[in-house]
Amino acid sequence: MNEIPHGTVQEQTFYEQVGGEETFRRLVHRFYEGVAGDPLLRPMYPEEDLGPAEERLALFLMQYWGGPRTYSENRGHPRLRMRHAPFAVDRAAHDAWLTHMRAAVDELGLTEEQDRTLWTYLTYAAASMVNRAD
Ligand code: HEM
């Protein structure tokens, strides 16, 4: 057990607050179940197997929220806009992505504040990924 000296404030990352790796893996797994059945999004993913894409997104989100830095150890700097450039992320793709993400977030059982924190980020990030006009 870690000893926490009296009078110190225990600082927790958002990653830890929401339940760590298990929570992010659940989120991304549920999200990719949605992608797998989506006629617009599924063909955008170049690999037959969505498993590796699921792993990359899970590791990225874990790192972003203060968890292990495995994503960057494997993939380098995220540069997400650049990495999405080959894919036609238009308004429809953006909306579909967020629809599946919303369903996945809903199943996490987060507090209202945690939900708002995560969702605000995801909606801003999704908007910033749009790279094609309608
Ligand atoms: C707005 C709609 C979006 C679409 C249609 C989309 C689609 C894609 C596609 C087709 C890939 C390639 C699959 C792969 O090889 O990993 C990908 C990769 C990825 N996406 Fe998205 N994406 C979207 C938004 C986002 C957002 C908002 C984030 C972050 C919050 C994100 C994070 C990632 C990450 C981390 C990867 C893997 C990058 C790598 O290391 O190669 N994406 N996305």
PDB file of C-alpha atoms and ligand atoms in Angstrom:
ATOM      1  CA  MET A   1       0.000   0.000   0.000  1.00  0.00           C
ATOM      2  CA  ASN A   2       1.169   3.539  -0.731  1.00  0.00           C
ATOM      3  CA  GLU A   3       1.460   5.753   2.308  1.00  0.00           C
ATOM      4  CA  ILE A   4      -0.100   9.150   1.767  1.00  0.00           C
ATOM      5  CA  PRO A   5       1.354  11.597   4.292  1.00  0.00           C
ATOM      6  CA  HIS A   6      -1.196  13.606   6.274  1.00  0.00           C
ATOM      7  CA  GLY A   7      -1.986  16.972   4.775  1.00  0.00           C
ATOM      8  CA  THR A   8      -0.995  16.129   1.204  1.00  0.00           C
ATOM      9  CA  VAL A   9      -3.512  16.191  -1.582  1.00  0.00           C
ATOM     10  CA  GLN A  10      -3.597  13.066  -3.642  1.00  0.00           C
ATOM     11  CA  GLU A  11      -3.417  14.112  -7.272  1.00  0.00           C
ATOM     12  CA  GLN A  12      -5.104  11.762  -9.668  1.00  0.00           C
ATOM     13  CA  THR A  13      -4.995  11.913 -13.405  1.00  0.00           C
ATOM     14  CA  PHE A  14      -8.273  11.779 -15.312  1.00  0.00           C
ATOM     15  CA  TYR A  15      -7.056   8.405 -16.563  1.00  0.00           C
ATOM     16  CA  GLU A  16      -6.940   7.113 -12.979  1.00  0.00           C
ATOM     17  CA  GLN A  17     -10.166   8.844 -11.934  1.00  0.00           C
ATOM     18  CA  VAL A  18     -12.269   7.066 -14.517  1.00  0.00           C
ATOM     19  CA  GLY A  19     -10.799   3.632 -13.877  1.00  0.00           C
ATOM     20  CA  GLY A  20      -7.582   3.464 -15.897  1.00  0.00           C
ATOM     21  CA  GLU A  21      -6.811   1.099 -18.739  1.00  0.00           C
ATOM     22  CA  GLU A  22      -9.907  -1.069 -18.279  1.00  0.00           C
ATOM     23  CA  THR A  23     -12.221   1.905 -18.851  1.00  0.00           C
ATOM     24  CA  PHE A  24     -10.432   3.101 -21.990  1.00  0.00           C
ATOM     25  CA  ARG A  25     -10.333  -0.394 -23.411  1.00  0.00           C
ATOM     26  CA  ARG A  26     -14.060  -0.800 -22.816  1.00  0.00           C
ATOM     27  CA  LEU A  27     -14.728   2.577 -24.439  1.00  0.00           C
ATOM     28  CA  VAL A  28     -12.728   1.863 -27.551  1.00  0.00           C
ATOM     29  CA  HIS A  29     -13.928  -1.724 -27.862  1.00  0.00           C
ATOM     30  CA  ARG A  30     -17.544  -0.592 -27.832  1.00  0.00           C
ATOM     31  CA  PHE A  31     -16.712   2.202 -30.288  1.00  0.00           C
ATOM     32  CA  TYR A  32     -15.162  -0.238 -32.783  1.00  0.00           C
ATOM     33  CA  GLU A  33     -18.184  -2.520 -32.522  1.00  0.00           C
ATOM     34  CA  GLY A  34     -20.114   0.456 -33.872  1.00  0.00           C
ATOM     35  CA  VAL A  35     -17.529   1.115 -36.595  1.00  0.00           C
ATOM     36  CA  ALA A  36     -17.585  -2.554 -37.649  1.00  0.00           C
ATOM     37  CA  GLY A  37     -21.277  -2.266 -38.503  1.00  0.00           C
ATOM     38  CA  ASP A  38     -21.143   1.193 -40.082  1.00  0.00           C
ATOM     39  CA  PRO A  39     -21.445   1.254 -43.886  1.00  0.00           C
ATOM     40  CA  LEU A  40     -19.712   4.641 -44.183  1.00  0.00           C
ATOM     41  CA  LEU A  41     -16.902   4.220 -41.650  1.00  0.00           C
ATOM     42  CA  ARG A  42     -16.006   0.546 -42.016  1.00  0.00           C
ATOM     43  CA  PRO A  43     -14.645   0.855 -45.590  1.00  0.00           C
ATOM     44  CA  MET A  44     -12.406   3.765 -44.499  1.00  0.00           C
ATOM     45  CA  TYR A  45     -10.321   1.485 -42.279  1.00  0.00           C
ATOM     46  CA  PRO A  46      -7.601   0.010 -44.472  1.00  0.00           C
ATOM     47  CA  GLU A  47      -6.975  -3.151 -42.449  1.00  0.00           C
ATOM     48  CA  GLU A  48      -9.245  -6.189 -42.647  1.00  0.00           C
ATOM     49  CA  ASP A  49      -8.839  -6.651 -38.902  1.00  0.00           C
ATOM     50  CA  LEU A  50      -9.978  -3.694 -36.779  1.00  0.00           C
ATOM     51  CA  GLY A  51      -8.008  -5.010 -33.780  1.00  0.00           C
ATOM     52  CA  PRO A  52      -4.810  -3.040 -34.454  1.00  0.00           C
ATOM     53  CA  ALA A  53      -6.779   0.201 -35.024  1.00  0.00           C
ATOM     54  CA  GLU A  54      -8.618  -0.445 -31.755  1.00  0.00           C
ATOM     55  CA  GLU A  55      -5.284  -0.866 -29.987  1.00  0.00           C
ATOM     56  CA  ARG A  56      -3.902   2.407 -31.418  1.00  0.00           C
ATOM     57  CA  LEU A  57      -6.932   4.468 -30.398  1.00  0.00           C
ATOM     58  CA  ALA A  58      -7.026   2.925 -26.909  1.00  0.00           C
ATOM     59  CA  LEU A  59      -3.326   3.611 -26.330  1.00  0.00           C
ATOM     60  CA  PHE A  60      -3.645   7.137 -27.681  1.00  0.00           C
ATOM     61  CA  LEU A  61      -6.565   8.024 -25.389  1.00  0.00           C
ATOM     62  CA  MET A  62      -4.885   6.440 -22.370  1.00  0.00           C
ATOM     63  CA  GLN A  63      -1.782   8.533 -23.002  1.00  0.00           C
ATOM     64  CA  TYR A  64      -3.761  11.706 -23.651  1.00  0.00           C
ATOM     65  CA  TRP A  65      -5.515  11.444 -20.279  1.00  0.00           C
ATOM     66  CA  GLY A  66      -2.373  10.831 -18.252  1.00  0.00           C
ATOM     67  CA  GLY A  67      -1.854   7.073 -18.496  1.00  0.00           C
ATOM     68  CA  PRO A  68       1.161   5.172 -19.842  1.00  0.00           C
ATOM     69  CA  ARG A  69       3.009   6.678 -22.824  1.00  0.00           C
ATOM     70  CA  THR A  70       2.952   3.451 -24.804  1.00  0.00           C
ATOM     71  CA  TYR A  71       1.249   5.100 -27.778  1.00  0.00           C
ATOM     72  CA  SER A  72       4.173   7.446 -28.436  1.00  0.00           C
ATOM     73  CA  GLU A  73       6.735   4.758 -27.670  1.00  0.00           C
ATOM     74  CA  ASN A  74       5.201   2.707 -30.481  1.00  0.00           C
ATOM     75  CA  ARG A  75       3.988   5.387 -32.885  1.00  0.00           C
ATOM     76  CA  GLY A  76       5.934   8.570 -32.131  1.00  0.00           C
ATOM     77  CA  HIS A  77       4.283  11.986 -31.967  1.00  0.00           C
ATOM     78  CA  PRO A  78       0.526  11.578 -32.550  1.00  0.00           C
ATOM     79  CA  ARG A  79       0.132  14.249 -35.289  1.00  0.00           C
ATOM     80  CA  LEU A  80      -3.433  13.118 -35.641  1.00  0.00           C
ATOM     81  CA  ARG A  81      -4.530  15.590 -38.286  1.00  0.00           C
ATOM     82  CA  MET A  82      -1.665  14.512 -40.504  1.00  0.00           C
ATOM     83  CA  ARG A  83      -2.359  10.819 -39.894  1.00  0.00           C
ATOM     84  CA  HIS A  84      -5.990  11.338 -40.905  1.00  0.00           C
ATOM     85  CA  ALA A  85      -5.135  13.185 -44.120  1.00  0.00           C
ATOM     86  CA  PRO A  86      -5.360  10.017 -46.283  1.00  0.00           C
ATOM     87  CA  PHE A  87      -8.932   9.438 -45.090  1.00  0.00           C
ATOM     88  CA  ALA A  88     -11.873  11.506 -46.303  1.00  0.00           C
ATOM     89  CA  VAL A  89     -13.132  12.863 -43.003  1.00  0.00           C
ATOM     90  CA  ASP A  90     -16.136  14.903 -44.114  1.00  0.00           C
ATOM     91  CA  ARG A  91     -19.156  15.994 -42.086  1.00  0.00           C
ATOM     92  CA  ALA A  92     -20.895  12.628 -42.500  1.00  0.00           C
ATOM     93  CA  ALA A  93     -17.832  10.677 -41.310  1.00  0.00           C
ATOM     94  CA  HIS A  94     -17.431  13.089 -38.395  1.00  0.00           C
ATOM     95  CA  ASP A  95     -21.065  12.616 -37.401  1.00  0.00           C
ATOM     96  CA  ALA A  96     -20.888   8.821 -37.668  1.00  0.00           C
ATOM     97  CA  TRP A  97     -17.660   8.715 -35.636  1.00  0.00           C
ATOM     98  CA  LEU A  98     -19.238  10.786 -32.866  1.00  0.00           C
ATOM     99  CA  THR A  99     -22.448   8.720 -32.901  1.00  0.00           C
ATOM    100  CA  HIS A 100     -20.521   5.521 -32.137  1.00  0.00           C
ATOM    101  CA  MET A 101     -18.337   7.300 -29.613  1.00  0.00           C
ATOM    102  CA  ARG A 102     -21.392   8.723 -27.837  1.00  0.00           C
ATOM    103  CA  ALA A 103     -22.929   5.237 -27.530  1.00  0.00           C
ATOM    104  CA  ALA A 104     -19.618   3.942 -26.162  1.00  0.00           C
ATOM    105  CA  VAL A 105     -19.244   6.765 -23.617  1.00  0.00           C
ATOM    106  CA  ASP A 106     -22.832   6.180 -22.455  1.00  0.00           C
ATOM    107  CA  GLU A 107     -21.944   2.658 -21.377  1.00  0.00           C
ATOM    108  CA  LEU A 108     -19.044   3.691 -19.144  1.00  0.00           C
ATOM    109  CA  GLY A 109     -21.134   4.872 -16.198  1.00  0.00           C
ATOM    110  CA  LEU A 110     -19.045   8.015 -15.685  1.00  0.00           C
ATOM    111  CA  THR A 111     -20.076  10.833 -13.376  1.00  0.00           C
ATOM    112  CA  GLU A 112     -21.684  13.822 -15.075  1.00  0.00           C
ATOM    113  CA  GLU A 113     -18.517  15.856 -14.735  1.00  0.00           C
ATOM    114  CA  GLN A 114     -16.272  13.087 -16.075  1.00  0.00           C
ATOM    115  CA  ASP A 115     -18.678  12.563 -18.966  1.00  0.00           C
ATOM    116  CA  ARG A 116     -18.618  16.272 -19.796  1.00  0.00           C
ATOM    117  CA  THR A 117     -14.814  16.416 -19.642  1.00  0.00           C
ATOM    118  CA  LEU A 118     -14.377  13.438 -21.958  1.00  0.00           C
ATOM    119  CA  TRP A 119     -17.158  14.414 -24.335  1.00  0.00           C
ATOM    120  CA  THR A 120     -16.008  18.014 -24.711  1.00  0.00           C
ATOM    121  CA  TYR A 121     -12.574  16.774 -25.719  1.00  0.00           C
ATOM    122  CA  LEU A 122     -13.915  14.163 -28.141  1.00  0.00           C
ATOM    123  CA  THR A 123     -16.212  16.619 -29.909  1.00  0.00           C
ATOM    124  CA  TYR A 124     -13.438  19.217 -30.301  1.00  0.00           C
ATOM    125  CA  ALA A 125     -10.986  16.587 -31.483  1.00  0.00           C
ATOM    126  CA  ALA A 126     -13.475  15.184 -34.001  1.00  0.00           C
ATOM    127  CA  ALA A 127     -14.193  18.664 -35.387  1.00  0.00           C
ATOM    128  CA  SER A 128     -10.468  19.277 -35.809  1.00  0.00           C
ATOM    129  CA  MET A 129     -10.083  16.049 -37.816  1.00  0.00           C
ATOM    130  CA  VAL A 130     -12.467  17.122 -40.607  1.00  0.00           C
ATOM    131  CA  ASN A 131     -10.365  17.482 -43.743  1.00  0.00           C
ATOM    132  CA  ARG A 132     -12.848  17.449 -46.642  1.00  0.00           C
ATOM    133  CA  ALA A 133     -15.600  19.877 -47.558  1.00  0.00           C
ATOM    134  CA  ASP A 134     -19.085  18.441 -48.103  1.00  0.00           C
TER     135      ASP A 134
HETATM  136  C1  HEM B   1     -13.874  12.583 -37.037  1.00  0.00           C
HETATM  137  C2  HEM B   1     -13.961  11.351 -37.530  1.00  0.00           C
HETATM  138  C3  HEM B   1     -12.815  10.364 -37.570  1.00  0.00           C
HETATM  139  C4  HEM B   1     -12.656   9.418 -38.537  1.00  0.00           C
HETATM  140  C5  HEM B   1     -13.597   9.155 -39.705  1.00  0.00           C
HETATM  141  C6  HEM B   1     -11.442   8.691 -38.232  1.00  0.00           C
HETATM  142  C7  HEM B   1     -10.941   7.637 -38.981  1.00  0.00           C
HETATM  143  C8  HEM B   1      -9.723   7.032 -38.761  1.00  0.00           C
HETATM  144  C9  HEM B   1      -9.151   6.041 -39.619  1.00  0.00           C
HETATM  145  C10 HEM B   1      -9.789   5.508 -40.915  1.00  0.00           C
HETATM  146  C11 HEM B   1      -7.973   5.670 -39.076  1.00  0.00           C
HETATM  147  C12 HEM B   1      -6.992   4.618 -39.619  1.00  0.00           C
HETATM  148  C13 HEM B   1      -7.104   3.365 -38.834  1.00  0.00           C
HETATM  149  C14 HEM B   1      -5.792   2.967 -38.247  1.00  0.00           C
HETATM  150  O1  HEM B   1      -4.972   2.481 -39.009  1.00  0.00           O
HETATM  151  O2  HEM B   1      -5.567   3.171 -37.046  1.00  0.00           O
HETATM  152  C15 HEM B   1      -7.798   6.438 -37.867  1.00  0.00           C
HETATM  153  C16 HEM B   1      -6.722   6.336 -37.023  1.00  0.00           C
HETATM  154  C17 HEM B   1      -6.632   6.953 -35.806  1.00  0.00           C
HETATM  155  N1  HEM B   1      -7.526   7.844 -35.272  1.00  0.00           N
HETATM  156 FE1  HEM B   1      -9.179   8.523 -36.191  1.00  0.00          FE
HETATM  157  N2  HEM B   1     -10.898   9.201 -37.086  1.00  0.00           N
HETATM  158  C18 HEM B   1     -11.683  10.228 -36.644  1.00  0.00           C
HETATM  159  C19 HEM B   1     -11.482  10.982 -35.513  1.00  0.00           C
HETATM  160  C20 HEM B   1     -10.517  10.737 -34.570  1.00  0.00           C
HETATM  161  C21 HEM B   1     -10.403  11.442 -33.305  1.00  0.00           C
HETATM  162  C22 HEM B   1     -11.343  12.553 -32.836  1.00  0.00           C
HETATM  163  C23 HEM B   1      -9.326  10.921 -32.652  1.00  0.00           C
HETATM  164  C24 HEM B   1      -8.756  11.264 -31.320  1.00  0.00           C
HETATM  165  C25 HEM B   1      -9.453  11.721 -30.314  1.00  0.00           C
HETATM  166  C26 HEM B   1      -8.783   9.883 -33.499  1.00  0.00           C
HETATM  167  C27 HEM B   1      -7.685   9.097 -33.178  1.00  0.00           C
HETATM  168  C28 HEM B   1      -7.085   8.219 -34.026  1.00  0.00           C
HETATM  169  C29 HEM B   1      -5.836   7.525 -33.726  1.00  0.00           C
HETATM  170  C30 HEM B   1      -5.014   7.648 -32.457  1.00  0.00           C
HETATM  171  C31 HEM B   1      -5.541   6.753 -34.850  1.00  0.00           C
HETATM  172  C32 HEM B   1      -4.297   5.882 -35.055  1.00  0.00           C
HETATM  173  C33 HEM B   1      -3.153   6.800 -35.521  1.00  0.00           C
HETATM  174  C34 HEM B   1      -1.877   6.033 -35.777  1.00  0.00           C
HETATM  175  O3  HEM B   1      -1.103   5.835 -34.808  1.00  0.00           O
HETATM  176  O4  HEM B   1      -1.638   5.645 -36.908  1.00  0.00           O
HETATM  177  N3  HEM B   1      -9.515   9.797 -34.650  1.00  0.00           N
HETATM  178  N4  HEM B   1      -8.876   7.248 -37.708  1.00  0.00           N
END
